[in-house]
Short mmCIF file of C-alpha atoms in Angstrom, two decimals:
data_model
loop_
_atom_site.label_atom_id
_atom_site.label_comp_id
_atom_site.label_asym_id
_atom_site.label_seq_id
_atom_site.Cartn_x
_atom_site.Cartn_y
_atom_site.Cartn_z
CA UNK A 1 0.00 0.00 0.00
CA UNK A 2 1.27 3.43 -0.91
CA UNK A 3 1.37 6.42 1.39
CA UNK A 4 -1.26 9.00 0.33
CA UNK A 5 -0.02 12.59 0.30
CA UNK A 6 -2.43 15.49 -0.15
CA UNK A 7 -0.99 18.70 -1.54
CA UNK A 8 -2.00 22.07 -0.15
CA UNK A 9 -3.88 22.95 -3.34
CA UNK A 10 -5.88 19.69 -3.17
CA UNK A 11 -6.96 20.41 0.41
CA UNK A 12 -7.81 24.04 -0.38
CA UNK A 13 -9.90 23.04 -3.38
CA UNK A 14 -11.86 20.59 -1.23
CA UNK A 15 -12.50 23.33 1.34
CA UNK A 16 -13.63 25.75 -1.38
CA UNK A 17 -15.95 23.12 -2.83
CA UNK A 18 -17.43 22.63 0.64
CA UNK A 19 -18.00 26.38 1.14
CA UNK A 20 -19.55 26.78 -2.30
CA UNK A 21 -21.80 23.72 -2.29
CA UNK A 22 -23.24 23.42 1.20
CA UNK A 23 -26.31 25.54 1.84
CA UNK A 24 -28.58 23.03 3.59
CA UNK A 25 -28.48 19.74 5.45
CA UNK A 26 -29.28 17.84 2.23
CA UNK A 27 -26.26 19.44 0.56
CA UNK A 28 -24.07 18.39 3.48
CA UNK A 29 -25.22 14.75 3.18
CA UNK A 30 -24.59 14.87 -0.57
CA UNK A 31 -21.11 16.36 -0.03
CA UNK A 32 -20.19 13.70 2.55
CA UNK A 33 -21.41 10.84 0.35
CA UNK A 34 -19.43 12.09 -2.68
CA UNK A 35 -16.32 12.62 -0.57
CA UNK A 36 -16.66 9.10 0.88
CA UNK A 37 -16.83 7.51 -2.59
CA UNK A 38 -13.87 9.59 -3.83
CA UNK A 39 -11.86 8.52 -0.77
CA UNK A 40 -12.69 4.86 -1.44
CA UNK A 41 -11.55 5.19 -5.07
CA UNK A 42 -8.30 6.85 -3.97
CA UNK A 43 -7.57 4.12 -1.41
CA UNK A 44 -8.35 1.40 -3.99
CA UNK A 45 -5.92 2.97 -6.48
CA UNK A 46 -3.20 3.31 -3.84
CA UNK A 47 -3.47 -0.41 -2.98
CA UNK A 48 -3.08 -1.61 -6.56
CA UNK A 49 0.45 -2.55 -7.69
CA UNK A 50 -0.12 -0.78 -11.03
CA UNK A 51 -2.81 1.61 -12.15
CA UNK A 52 -4.02 1.18 -15.70
CA UNK A 53 -5.99 4.34 -16.11
CA UNK A 54 -6.11 7.70 -17.73
CA UNK A 55 -2.94 9.69 -18.16
CA UNK A 56 -2.84 13.43 -18.70
CA UNK A 57 -1.77 14.23 -22.26
CA UNK A 58 -0.18 17.65 -21.70
CA UNK A 59 3.47 18.11 -22.66
CA UNK A 60 4.67 19.12 -19.20
CA UNK A 61 2.77 16.47 -17.26
CA UNK A 62 5.02 13.58 -16.34
CA UNK A 63 3.38 10.58 -14.72
CA UNK A 64 0.21 12.49 -13.85
CA UNK A 65 -2.98 10.45 -13.92
CA UNK A 66 -6.59 11.35 -13.26
CA UNK A 67 -9.95 9.78 -12.64
CA UNK A 68 -13.48 11.10 -13.00
CA UNK A 69 -16.26 10.70 -10.50
CA UNK A 70 -19.55 12.18 -11.67
CA UNK A 71 -18.68 15.84 -12.34
CA UNK A 72 -15.33 15.92 -10.55
CA UNK A 73 -11.79 15.27 -11.74
CA UNK A 74 -9.04 14.23 -9.35
CA UNK A 75 -5.44 14.53 -10.57
CA UNK A 76 -2.73 12.48 -8.89
CA UNK A 77 0.83 11.30 -9.33
CA UNK A 78 1.50 7.64 -8.71
CA UNK A 79 4.96 6.54 -7.60
CA UNK A 80 6.32 3.31 -6.18
CA UNK A 81 5.93 4.20 -2.49
CA UNK A 82 3.51 7.11 -2.52
CA UNK A 83 0.46 8.57 -4.20
CA UNK A 84 0.33 12.37 -4.36
CA UNK A 85 -3.10 13.96 -4.76
CA UNK A 86 -2.53 17.10 -6.81
CA UNK A 87 -5.82 18.76 -7.78
CA UNK A 88 -9.55 18.41 -7.28
CA UNK A 89 -11.55 20.21 -9.98
CA UNK A 90 -15.17 20.37 -11.03
CA UNK A 91 -15.36 18.84 -14.53
CA UNK A 92 -17.46 21.72 -15.87
CA UNK A 93 -14.46 24.03 -15.48
CA UNK A 94 -12.28 21.96 -17.80
CA UNK A 95 -12.85 23.10 -21.36
CA UNK A 96 -10.14 21.15 -23.17
CA UNK A 97 -9.67 17.45 -23.53
CA UNK A 98 -7.47 16.15 -20.74
#
């Protein structure tokens, strides 16, 4: 199992998403359920010996992968001993093909 490292930008983006989305108790339950599923996906990826998934196709992105969950994109870098969570972005904000 790899060590999961969250970057400062990843944590800040999660906090901003929380501030923006939660207006009622229903929104809070929805936020928690989405966050729980995303956390389960991240832990499943970190336990796998190799991740056959989607790689970012930008020129400057070396070994950066991503996965989609509903309308959210999570970017991460997978190494032998650690998994670094880089960004958490709403998919509507991405206008180009990843």
